[in-house]
Amino acid sequence: MSRIVIGPFNRVEGDLEVTLDVENGIVREARVSASLYRGFEQLLLGRPAGDALAIAPRICGICSVSQSLAAAAVLRAAQPIAPAPNGLIATNIAHAAENIADHLTHFYVFFMPDFARAAYAGRPWHEATEARFKAVSGAALREALPARARLLETMGLIAGKWPHSLAFRPGGVTRALALGDEMRLLALIADFRAFLERALFSAPLDAVIGLASARELDRFVEGAGAAGDFATFIRIARDLGLEEMGPGPGLLLTAGAYLGPEGHRFPAGLLDCATALLREPPLSRVEEDVSHAYMRDTAADPARAETLPDMRREGAYSFAKAPRLEGRAVEVGALARQAVAGHPLIRDLLARRGASNVFARIVARVLEIALLTRAMEDWTRALAPREPYCVADAPLADGPFVGFVEAARGTLGHWATFRDGQIERYQIIAPTTWNFSPRDAAGNPGPLEQALAGLAVGEEGATNVAVQHIVRSFDPCMVCTAH
């Protein structure tokens, strides 16, 4: 048995270290470590409750809108108000823009450049992939990054700036959009759609959204979408067997995404990949385990827990706690959202293997780019002229409350206890905390740790590129993980 330590990872937000125990070229056990501690939860204690709207978004520069909205959600839960419908719709447009930008960055900047590595030099697709996707010099970046920047101009119209906007409130957004703003939004979204249909998909969005099975996906890749970057990924993934790589823990969780006047665009749910059993997620049974975290013992219930570092804790190897749902590790992210929402392509990909995997995770993220772009168009047309965009705050009730949103990487929850308008407790469980959690007290590994176990790394060991594919398929954001 040999031990390999991989880290720090490049092209990752924050500090990540992975330890692999390898025997006969096979990973027997993996340990995933968040080696950074920050302390945002302590920063919030004793402050006026509204400060959460200004401080929590600073946790991350990539998903700051998600952090804002989770803070707004927990504040809204403590108030007897109903948000303005226009405010919810404008919020969804901004949130979708951020999450699309995140998916796009993940595809072009974080994930695809690994296929341009020298390790794949003998593959027939390598030369073209290197020219298109190599980090820094790849031609795709010259198209994708301006398109991303153009999309994020929507944030300027709705929220004034990005990241770390202060526009998002429990009752909506602070800026009302004029008719001219709505026309500009539609123009920005149209520009982005044109990029998608030219470069990423090489086909109409509806053709992508309408894919209903793996067989249809294969026909699309060899037919209408053959010239797109998405098709390039599919062909490479088939060649490398990414569908057999990185199985998750078997449970997919989403708390529901894009709350509108008529409910969530993508519903909440907990899906068992092996049985396809779907049920309401028991979110009141979320617990945090600190047995392998550099943290003092505290309440398992996030509503009563504290975050107190303990660098000398025996057996600890990460600053991340281990969230569990009904005592089990769960996977979160776009794959969970689209599986719970019942998209037929995603359901078929899961049914083929009975588990999540590298291939399904990336397909779900790219598919969600198409779904959200069309949703942004729908939402913009649904804005009601001259109707309010925000409802004023009401006095906060005392007690514990919780707010959930879906960031690009998955379920984000804020638990807060308010007393006389002040923050008495504040706990955050971010998507990467779920996916990159360490072991729990029963010795059960986190989702990424499970996904790496059993991987054949052969004589290459730490340099085996498959490790990179599995880790990046979860899209780590370690600054959010340890917040």
Short mmCIF file of C-alpha atoms in Angstrom, two decimals:
data_model
loop_
_atom_site.label_atom_id
_atom_site.label_comp_id
_atom_site.label_asym_id
_atom_site.label_seq_id
_atom_site.Cartn_x
_atom_site.Cartn_y
_atom_site.Cartn_z
CA MET A 1 0.00 0.00 0.00
CA SER A 2 1.33 3.42 -0.93
CA ARG A 3 -0.01 6.84 -0.05
CA ILE A 4 -0.23 9.66 -2.60
CA VAL A 5 -0.97 13.26 -1.71
CA ILE A 6 -2.27 15.47 -4.54
CA GLY A 7 -2.49 19.19 -4.04
CA PRO A 8 -2.81 22.03 -4.31
CA PHE A 9 -4.96 21.67 -7.44
CA ASN A 10 -4.63 24.34 -10.09
CA ARG A 11 -7.71 25.93 -11.69
CA VAL A 12 -9.62 25.47 -8.40
CA GLU A 13 -11.15 28.19 -6.23
CA GLY A 14 -9.36 27.84 -2.86
CA ASP A 15 -7.11 25.15 -1.39
CA LEU A 16 -7.78 21.45 -1.98
CA GLU A 17 -5.71 18.41 -1.07
CA VAL A 18 -6.56 14.79 -1.88
CA THR A 19 -4.85 11.80 -0.25
CA LEU A 20 -5.10 8.43 -1.97
CA ASP A 21 -4.16 5.04 -0.53
CA VAL A 22 -3.20 2.91 -3.53
CA GLU A 23 -2.73 -0.85 -3.64
CA ASN A 24 -1.82 -2.73 -6.81
CA GLY A 25 -2.62 0.36 -8.87
CA ILE A 26 -6.14 0.74 -7.40
CA VAL A 27 -7.30 3.52 -5.07
CA ARG A 28 -8.49 1.75 -1.93
CA GLU A 29 -9.35 4.85 0.10
CA ALA A 30 -9.44 8.59 -0.49
CA ARG A 31 -9.41 11.50 1.92
CA VAL A 32 -10.42 14.97 0.77
CA SER A 33 -9.13 17.93 2.72
CA ALA A 34 -10.17 21.57 2.79
CA SER A 35 -6.98 23.06 4.17
CA LEU A 36 -8.27 26.62 4.54
CA TYR A 37 -10.17 28.12 7.46
CA ARG A 38 -11.89 31.50 7.15
CA GLY A 39 -14.54 32.12 9.85
CA PHE A 40 -17.36 34.01 8.15
CA GLU A 41 -19.91 32.48 10.54
CA GLN A 42 -18.12 34.05 13.51
CA LEU A 43 -17.97 37.41 11.73
CA LEU A 44 -21.76 37.45 11.66
CA LEU A 45 -22.40 36.75 15.35
CA GLY A 46 -23.73 39.67 17.39
CA ARG A 47 -24.33 41.85 14.35
CA PRO A 48 -27.64 43.31 13.15
CA ALA A 49 -29.44 40.63 11.15
CA GLY A 50 -29.42 42.72 7.97
CA ASP A 51 -25.60 42.65 7.95
CA ALA A 52 -25.82 39.11 6.61
CA LEU A 53 -26.83 40.61 3.26
CA ALA A 54 -23.56 42.52 3.11
CA ILE A 55 -21.14 40.01 4.70
CA ALA A 56 -22.30 36.58 3.47
CA PRO A 57 -21.81 37.38 -0.26
CA ARG A 58 -18.11 38.06 0.45
CA ILE A 59 -17.66 34.34 1.08
CA CYS A 60 -17.20 33.81 -2.66
CA GLY A 61 -16.58 35.86 -5.77
CA ILE A 62 -18.06 33.19 -8.03
CA CYS A 63 -21.41 32.52 -6.35
CA SER A 64 -21.94 35.73 -4.41
CA VAL A 65 -25.54 36.09 -5.66
CA SER A 66 -26.30 32.62 -4.29
CA GLN A 67 -24.88 33.61 -0.90
CA SER A 68 -26.91 36.85 -1.01
CA LEU A 69 -30.09 34.96 -1.81
CA ALA A 70 -29.56 32.38 0.93
CA ALA A 71 -29.12 35.24 3.43
CA ALA A 72 -32.25 36.93 2.04
CA ALA A 73 -34.15 33.63 2.29
CA VAL A 74 -33.34 33.09 5.96
CA LEU A 75 -34.26 36.73 6.72
CA ARG A 76 -37.52 36.32 4.79
CA ALA A 77 -38.34 33.20 6.80
CA ALA A 78 -38.27 35.37 9.94
CA GLN A 79 -40.64 38.00 8.53
CA PRO A 80 -44.39 37.95 7.75
CA ILE A 81 -43.93 39.25 4.20
CA ALA A 82 -44.54 37.94 0.69
CA PRO A 83 -41.90 39.10 -1.81
CA ALA A 84 -42.92 41.16 -4.83
CA PRO A 85 -43.45 38.88 -7.88
CA ASN A 86 -41.35 41.21 -10.05
CA GLY A 87 -38.63 41.01 -7.41
CA LEU A 88 -38.60 37.21 -7.53
CA ILE A 89 -38.48 37.22 -11.32
CA ALA A 90 -35.66 39.77 -11.52
CA THR A 91 -33.79 37.84 -8.85
CA ASN A 92 -34.12 34.65 -10.89
CA ILE A 93 -32.74 36.37 -13.99
CA ALA A 94 -29.69 37.58 -12.08
CA HIS A 95 -29.22 34.25 -10.31
CA ALA A 96 -29.49 32.33 -13.56
CA ALA A 97 -26.89 34.60 -15.17
CA GLU A 98 -24.46 33.90 -12.34
CA ASN A 99 -25.09 30.15 -12.45
CA ILE A 100 -24.77 30.00 -16.25
CA ALA A 101 -21.49 31.91 -16.00
CA ASP A 102 -20.34 29.38 -13.42
CA HIS A 103 -21.26 26.41 -15.64
CA LEU A 104 -19.57 28.03 -18.63
CA THR A 105 -16.39 28.75 -16.68
CA HIS A 106 -16.34 25.21 -15.39
CA PHE A 107 -16.67 23.74 -18.89
CA TYR A 108 -14.19 25.94 -20.76
CA VAL A 109 -11.69 26.93 -18.08
CA PHE A 110 -11.68 24.13 -15.50
CA PHE A 111 -12.76 20.86 -17.15
CA MET A 112 -12.00 20.75 -20.88
CA PRO A 113 -8.30 21.87 -20.63
CA ASP A 114 -7.46 18.53 -18.95
CA PHE A 115 -8.06 16.78 -22.29
CA ALA A 116 -5.28 18.91 -23.82
CA ARG A 117 -2.69 17.38 -21.48
CA ALA A 118 0.33 15.58 -22.92
CA ALA A 119 -0.95 12.34 -21.35
CA TYR A 120 -3.50 12.18 -24.19
CA ALA A 121 -1.05 13.01 -26.99
CA GLY A 122 -1.63 9.63 -28.65
CA ARG A 123 -5.38 10.06 -28.97
CA PRO A 124 -6.73 10.95 -32.43
CA TRP A 125 -8.66 13.90 -31.02
CA HIS A 126 -5.76 15.42 -29.03
CA GLU A 127 -4.32 17.87 -31.53
CA ALA A 128 -7.66 19.53 -32.26
CA THR A 129 -8.58 19.53 -28.56
CA GLU A 130 -5.29 21.18 -27.63
CA ALA A 131 -5.83 23.91 -30.18
CA ARG A 132 -9.36 24.52 -28.98
CA PHE A 133 -9.20 24.01 -25.19
CA LYS A 134 -5.62 24.27 -23.89
CA ALA A 135 -5.44 26.51 -20.84
CA VAL A 136 -4.66 30.15 -21.69
CA SER A 137 -3.94 29.61 -25.40
CA GLY A 138 -7.00 27.61 -26.52
CA ALA A 139 -9.13 29.28 -29.18
CA ALA A 140 -12.37 28.52 -27.34
CA LEU A 141 -11.53 30.97 -24.56
CA ARG A 142 -11.47 33.86 -27.05
CA GLU A 143 -15.14 33.16 -27.70
CA ALA A 144 -16.38 31.93 -24.34
CA LEU A 145 -14.97 34.63 -22.09
CA PRO A 146 -16.42 37.62 -24.02
CA ALA A 147 -19.78 35.79 -24.17
CA ARG A 148 -19.63 35.27 -20.41
CA ALA A 149 -18.78 38.92 -19.82
CA ARG A 150 -21.64 40.03 -22.05
CA LEU A 151 -24.07 37.77 -20.16
CA LEU A 152 -23.00 39.24 -16.82
CA GLU A 153 -24.00 42.71 -18.03
CA THR A 154 -27.48 41.55 -16.99
CA MET A 155 -26.20 41.80 -13.43
CA GLY A 156 -25.42 45.47 -13.92
CA LEU A 157 -28.97 46.16 -15.04
CA ILE A 158 -30.61 44.29 -12.18
CA ALA A 159 -28.15 44.52 -9.31
CA GLY A 160 -25.80 47.39 -10.12
CA LYS A 161 -22.64 45.30 -10.07
CA TRP A 162 -21.23 41.78 -9.74
CA PRO A 163 -19.96 40.22 -7.56
CA HIS A 164 -21.07 41.27 -4.06
CA SER A 165 -24.16 43.22 -5.02
CA LEU A 166 -26.34 44.68 -2.27
CA ALA A 167 -29.50 44.73 -4.38
CA PHE A 168 -31.06 41.46 -3.17
CA ARG A 169 -33.52 41.78 -0.29
CA PRO A 170 -36.00 39.45 1.45
CA GLY A 171 -38.81 41.26 -0.37
CA GLY A 172 -37.25 41.42 -3.86
CA VAL A 173 -34.63 43.64 -5.50
CA THR A 174 -33.92 47.31 -4.89
CA ARG A 175 -33.94 48.43 -8.53
CA ALA A 176 -37.10 48.54 -10.65
CA LEU A 177 -36.51 47.86 -14.33
CA ALA A 178 -37.86 50.25 -16.95
CA LEU A 179 -39.15 49.07 -20.32
CA GLY A 180 -35.84 50.03 -21.88
CA ASP A 181 -34.02 47.85 -19.35
CA GLU A 182 -36.19 44.89 -20.29
CA MET A 183 -35.34 45.40 -23.96
CA ARG A 184 -31.63 45.51 -23.10
CA LEU A 185 -32.00 42.30 -21.08
CA LEU A 186 -33.57 40.53 -24.03
CA ALA A 187 -30.80 41.78 -26.31
CA LEU A 188 -28.08 40.54 -23.93
CA ILE A 189 -29.73 37.14 -23.62
CA ALA A 190 -30.12 36.95 -27.41
CA ASP A 191 -26.41 37.63 -27.85
CA PHE A 192 -25.60 34.86 -25.41
CA ARG A 193 -28.01 32.45 -27.08
CA ALA A 194 -26.27 33.17 -30.39
CA PHE A 195 -22.92 32.20 -28.86
CA LEU A 196 -24.39 28.97 -27.49
CA GLU A 197 -26.01 28.01 -30.77
CA ARG A 198 -22.82 28.81 -32.71
CA ALA A 199 -19.98 27.55 -30.48
CA LEU A 200 -21.13 25.39 -27.60
CA PHE A 201 -23.97 23.45 -29.25
CA SER A 202 -23.75 24.32 -32.95
CA ALA A 203 -27.50 23.78 -32.92
CA PRO A 204 -30.70 25.47 -31.67
CA LEU A 205 -31.21 25.46 -27.90
CA ASP A 206 -34.50 23.62 -28.30
CA ALA A 207 -32.68 20.73 -29.98
CA VAL A 208 -30.48 20.36 -26.88
CA ILE A 209 -33.30 20.81 -24.38
CA GLY A 210 -35.37 18.23 -26.22
CA LEU A 211 -32.81 15.41 -26.03
CA ALA A 212 -34.61 12.56 -24.30
CA SER A 213 -32.11 9.71 -24.07
CA ALA A 214 -28.46 8.74 -24.39
CA ARG A 215 -29.22 7.34 -27.83
CA GLU A 216 -30.65 10.69 -28.97
CA LEU A 217 -27.59 12.42 -27.51
CA ASP A 218 -25.31 10.21 -29.59
CA ARG A 219 -27.31 10.97 -32.75
CA PHE A 220 -27.13 14.70 -31.94
CA VAL A 221 -23.36 14.52 -31.52
CA GLU A 222 -22.92 12.85 -34.90
CA GLY A 223 -25.58 14.97 -36.58
CA ALA A 224 -26.98 18.42 -35.91
CA GLY A 225 -24.58 19.30 -33.10
CA ALA A 226 -21.43 17.67 -34.50
CA ALA A 227 -19.46 20.91 -34.84
CA GLY A 228 -20.09 22.16 -31.31
CA ASP A 229 -17.83 22.08 -28.26
CA PHE A 230 -20.43 20.00 -26.41
CA ALA A 231 -20.13 17.31 -29.10
CA THR A 232 -16.35 17.36 -28.72
CA PHE A 233 -16.76 16.62 -25.03
CA ILE A 234 -19.22 13.78 -25.68
CA ARG A 235 -16.89 12.10 -28.19
CA ILE A 236 -13.90 12.38 -25.84
CA ALA A 237 -15.98 11.14 -22.90
CA ARG A 238 -17.07 8.07 -24.88
CA ASP A 239 -13.45 7.33 -25.84
CA LEU A 240 -12.19 7.63 -22.25
CA GLY A 241 -15.11 5.90 -20.58
CA LEU A 242 -16.09 8.82 -18.35
CA GLU A 243 -19.51 7.23 -17.83
CA GLU A 244 -17.85 4.46 -15.83
CA MET A 245 -15.81 6.88 -13.76
CA GLY A 246 -16.50 8.54 -10.38
CA PRO A 247 -19.74 6.98 -9.08
CA GLY A 248 -21.36 9.08 -6.36
CA PRO A 249 -23.01 8.03 -3.09
CA GLY A 250 -26.32 7.14 -4.73
CA LEU A 251 -28.52 9.93 -3.35
CA LEU A 252 -29.10 13.21 -5.20
CA LEU A 253 -30.46 16.22 -3.29
CA THR A 254 -31.89 19.56 -4.33
CA ALA A 255 -33.74 22.06 -2.17
CA GLY A 256 -35.53 23.61 -5.17
CA ALA A 257 -34.19 26.28 -7.52
CA TYR A 258 -35.45 29.66 -8.81
CA LEU A 259 -38.40 30.49 -6.62
CA GLY A 260 -41.08 32.36 -8.55
CA PRO A 261 -44.62 33.50 -7.88
CA GLU A 262 -45.83 29.97 -8.68
CA GLY A 263 -43.10 27.97 -6.96
CA HIS A 264 -39.67 26.65 -7.95
CA ARG A 265 -38.63 26.32 -11.61
CA PHE A 266 -36.71 23.16 -10.64
CA PRO A 267 -38.44 21.43 -7.70
CA ALA A 268 -36.99 20.15 -4.45
CA GLY A 269 -36.42 16.43 -4.10
CA LEU A 270 -34.28 13.53 -2.97
CA LEU A 271 -33.62 10.88 -5.62
CA ASP A 272 -32.22 7.39 -5.09
CA CYS A 273 -30.19 6.68 -8.25
CA ALA A 274 -30.39 2.89 -7.94
CA THR A 275 -34.16 2.63 -7.44
CA ALA A 276 -35.29 5.95 -9.05
CA LEU A 277 -37.36 6.54 -5.88
CA LEU A 278 -38.08 10.29 -5.61
CA ARG A 279 -39.42 11.94 -2.47
CA GLU A 280 -39.59 15.24 -0.66
CA PRO A 281 -36.21 16.02 0.88
CA PRO A 282 -36.30 15.76 4.69
CA LEU A 283 -34.36 19.01 5.10
CA SER A 284 -35.16 19.15 8.82
CA ARG A 285 -32.93 16.08 9.18
CA VAL A 286 -29.73 17.72 7.93
CA GLU A 287 -26.92 17.23 10.42
CA GLU A 288 -23.24 18.17 10.55
CA ASP A 289 -20.63 15.68 11.76
CA VAL A 290 -17.28 17.04 12.99
CA SER A 291 -15.54 13.77 13.91
CA HIS A 292 -12.92 14.24 11.15
CA ALA A 293 -12.93 18.04 10.96
CA TYR A 294 -10.62 20.46 12.73
CA MET A 295 -13.61 21.56 14.81
CA ARG A 296 -14.72 21.23 18.41
CA ASP A 297 -17.72 19.07 19.16
CA THR A 298 -20.96 20.94 18.75
CA ALA A 299 -24.64 20.26 18.12
CA ALA A 300 -25.31 18.17 15.02
CA ASP A 301 -28.34 20.30 14.13
CA PRO A 302 -27.05 23.30 12.09
CA ALA A 303 -29.66 25.49 13.80
CA ARG A 304 -27.94 24.90 17.16
CA ALA A 305 -24.35 24.33 16.00
CA GLU A 306 -21.26 26.49 16.30
CA THR A 307 -18.06 26.61 14.27
CA LEU A 308 -15.10 26.52 16.64
CA PRO A 309 -11.74 25.44 15.15
CA ASP A 310 -9.59 22.84 16.91
CA MET A 311 -6.30 22.22 15.13
CA ARG A 312 -5.33 19.47 17.59
CA ARG A 313 -8.38 17.29 17.11
CA GLU A 314 -7.28 13.67 16.82
CA GLY A 315 -8.25 12.04 13.53
CA ALA A 316 -9.15 15.32 11.83
CA TYR A 317 -7.95 16.02 8.28
CA SER A 318 -10.18 18.82 6.94
CA PHE A 319 -11.67 22.14 7.94
CA ALA A 320 -14.90 21.06 6.26
CA LYS A 321 -17.60 19.52 8.40
CA ALA A 322 -19.44 16.46 7.09
CA PRO A 323 -23.09 17.26 6.30
CA ARG A 324 -25.38 14.25 6.28
CA LEU A 325 -29.06 13.81 5.45
CA GLU A 326 -30.75 11.16 7.57
CA GLY A 327 -27.22 10.02 8.36
CA ARG A 328 -26.17 9.54 4.72
CA ALA A 329 -23.86 11.38 2.37
CA VAL A 330 -25.67 12.96 -0.57
CA GLU A 331 -24.51 14.55 -3.82
CA VAL A 332 -25.72 17.99 -4.89
CA GLY A 333 -25.41 19.98 -8.11
CA ALA A 334 -26.92 20.38 -11.58
CA LEU A 335 -27.18 16.60 -11.97
CA ALA A 336 -29.37 16.44 -8.86
CA ARG A 337 -31.54 19.36 -10.01
CA GLN A 338 -32.21 17.95 -13.46
CA ALA A 339 -32.65 14.38 -12.23
CA VAL A 340 -35.20 15.50 -9.63
CA ALA A 341 -36.90 17.73 -12.22
CA GLY A 342 -37.27 14.61 -14.36
CA HIS A 343 -35.34 15.63 -17.47
CA PRO A 344 -35.49 12.44 -19.59
CA LEU A 345 -31.89 12.61 -20.82
CA ILE A 346 -30.51 12.89 -17.29
CA ARG A 347 -32.80 10.17 -15.98
CA ASP A 348 -31.65 7.89 -18.80
CA LEU A 349 -27.97 8.58 -18.11
CA LEU A 350 -28.48 7.69 -14.44
CA ALA A 351 -30.48 4.56 -15.27
CA ARG A 352 -27.69 3.25 -17.51
CA ARG A 353 -25.23 3.10 -14.59
CA GLY A 354 -27.47 3.20 -11.54
CA ALA A 355 -25.28 5.97 -10.15
CA SER A 356 -24.01 9.45 -10.85
CA ASN A 357 -20.72 9.66 -12.74
CA VAL A 358 -18.31 12.09 -14.37
CA PHE A 359 -20.09 12.04 -17.73
CA ALA A 360 -23.58 12.64 -16.33
CA ARG A 361 -22.37 15.52 -14.14
CA ILE A 362 -20.90 17.42 -17.09
CA VAL A 363 -23.85 16.73 -19.40
CA ALA A 364 -26.23 18.03 -16.72
CA ARG A 365 -24.27 21.25 -16.29
CA VAL A 366 -24.13 21.94 -20.02
CA LEU A 367 -27.79 21.04 -20.43
CA GLU A 368 -28.65 23.47 -17.64
CA ILE A 369 -26.96 26.28 -19.56
CA ALA A 370 -29.53 25.76 -22.32
CA LEU A 371 -32.45 25.40 -19.90
CA LEU A 372 -31.57 28.54 -17.96
CA THR A 373 -30.95 30.67 -21.05
CA ARG A 374 -34.45 29.90 -22.23
CA ALA A 375 -35.79 30.50 -18.70
CA MET A 376 -34.13 33.93 -18.63
CA GLU A 377 -36.03 34.83 -21.80
CA ASP A 378 -39.30 33.65 -20.26
CA TRP A 379 -38.71 35.51 -17.01
CA THR A 380 -37.80 38.77 -18.73
CA ARG A 381 -41.04 38.68 -20.75
CA ALA A 382 -42.99 37.95 -17.54
CA LEU A 383 -41.91 41.18 -15.81
CA ALA A 384 -44.95 43.39 -15.16
CA PRO A 385 -44.44 47.10 -15.99
CA ARG A 386 -45.22 49.56 -13.21
CA GLU A 387 -45.60 46.76 -10.64
CA PRO A 388 -43.33 46.89 -7.53
CA TYR A 389 -40.01 45.08 -7.40
CA CYS A 390 -39.58 45.00 -3.62
CA VAL A 391 -41.67 44.75 -0.46
CA ALA A 392 -40.42 46.56 2.63
CA ASP A 393 -38.95 44.54 5.49
CA ALA A 394 -41.05 43.77 8.58
CA PRO A 395 -39.72 43.30 12.13
CA LEU A 396 -37.88 39.99 12.54
CA ALA A 397 -39.30 37.29 14.76
CA ASP A 398 -36.98 35.76 17.34
CA GLY A 399 -35.85 32.17 16.96
CA PRO A 400 -34.12 29.78 14.54
CA PHE A 401 -34.81 29.98 10.80
CA VAL A 402 -33.38 28.47 7.62
CA GLY A 403 -33.12 29.53 4.00
CA PHE A 404 -32.12 27.41 0.99
CA VAL A 405 -31.14 28.26 -2.58
CA GLU A 406 -29.41 26.36 -5.37
CA ALA A 407 -26.00 27.66 -6.40
CA ALA A 408 -24.50 26.33 -9.63
CA ARG A 409 -22.64 23.66 -7.64
CA GLY A 410 -25.70 22.63 -5.63
CA THR A 411 -27.71 23.16 -2.47
CA LEU A 412 -26.72 26.07 -0.25
CA GLY A 413 -28.30 26.49 3.19
CA HIS A 414 -28.09 29.29 5.76
CA TRP A 415 -29.30 28.55 9.32
CA ALA A 416 -29.67 31.60 11.60
CA THR A 417 -31.04 32.35 15.04
CA PHE A 418 -32.21 35.94 15.55
CA ARG A 419 -32.79 37.65 18.90
CA ASP A 420 -34.02 41.26 19.12
CA GLY A 421 -32.92 41.86 15.53
CA GLN A 422 -29.39 40.55 16.17
CA ILE A 423 -27.67 37.40 14.89
CA GLU A 424 -27.27 34.93 17.74
CA ARG A 425 -26.17 31.93 15.64
CA TYR A 426 -25.27 31.52 11.96
CA GLN A 427 -24.34 28.30 10.16
CA ILE A 428 -23.75 27.74 6.45
CA ILE A 429 -23.60 24.48 4.49
CA ALA A 430 -22.29 25.13 0.98
CA PRO A 431 -22.54 22.76 -2.03
CA THR A 432 -18.87 21.80 -1.90
CA THR A 433 -19.22 21.08 1.82
CA TRP A 434 -21.73 18.39 0.84
CA ASN A 435 -19.69 16.99 -2.07
CA PHE A 436 -16.20 17.33 -0.54
CA SER A 437 -17.05 16.37 3.03
CA PRO A 438 -14.69 14.20 5.07
CA ARG A 439 -15.69 10.97 6.79
CA ASP A 440 -18.34 10.93 9.48
CA ALA A 441 -18.19 9.28 12.90
CA ALA A 442 -19.29 5.95 11.40
CA GLY A 443 -16.35 6.08 8.97
CA ASN A 444 -18.55 6.70 5.95
CA PRO A 445 -16.71 8.73 3.31
CA GLY A 446 -17.98 11.87 1.63
CA PRO A 447 -19.24 11.86 -2.00
CA LEU A 448 -15.88 12.66 -3.67
CA GLU A 449 -14.09 10.21 -1.39
CA GLN A 450 -16.52 7.52 -2.53
CA ALA A 451 -16.14 8.54 -6.18
CA LEU A 452 -12.35 8.13 -6.07
CA ALA A 453 -12.35 4.73 -4.31
CA GLY A 454 -11.78 1.91 -6.78
CA LEU A 455 -10.19 4.09 -9.45
CA ALA A 456 -7.39 2.39 -11.37
CA VAL A 457 -4.41 4.75 -11.39
CA GLY A 458 -1.80 2.12 -12.31
CA GLU A 459 1.84 3.13 -12.30
CA GLU A 460 0.95 6.75 -13.00
CA GLY A 461 -0.31 7.29 -9.47
CA ALA A 462 -0.83 10.98 -8.74
CA THR A 463 -0.30 11.94 -12.37
CA ASN A 464 -3.20 9.81 -13.62
CA VAL A 465 -5.49 12.33 -15.32
CA ALA A 466 -8.60 10.40 -14.30
CA VAL A 467 -8.15 11.77 -10.78
CA GLN A 468 -8.44 15.26 -12.22
CA HIS A 469 -11.57 14.35 -14.18
CA ILE A 470 -13.35 12.96 -11.12
CA VAL A 471 -12.40 15.84 -8.83
CA ARG A 472 -13.30 18.51 -11.39
CA SER A 473 -16.60 16.84 -12.28
CA PHE A 474 -17.79 18.05 -8.84
CA ASP A 475 -16.34 21.54 -9.54
CA PRO A 476 -14.71 22.27 -6.16
CA CYS A 477 -15.11 25.71 -4.63
CA MET A 478 -13.04 25.37 -1.49
CA VAL A 479 -13.47 28.96 -0.25
CA CYS A 480 -17.20 28.28 0.03
CA THR A 481 -16.55 24.86 1.60
CA ALA A 482 -14.82 26.16 4.70
CA HIS A 483 -16.29 29.68 4.55
#
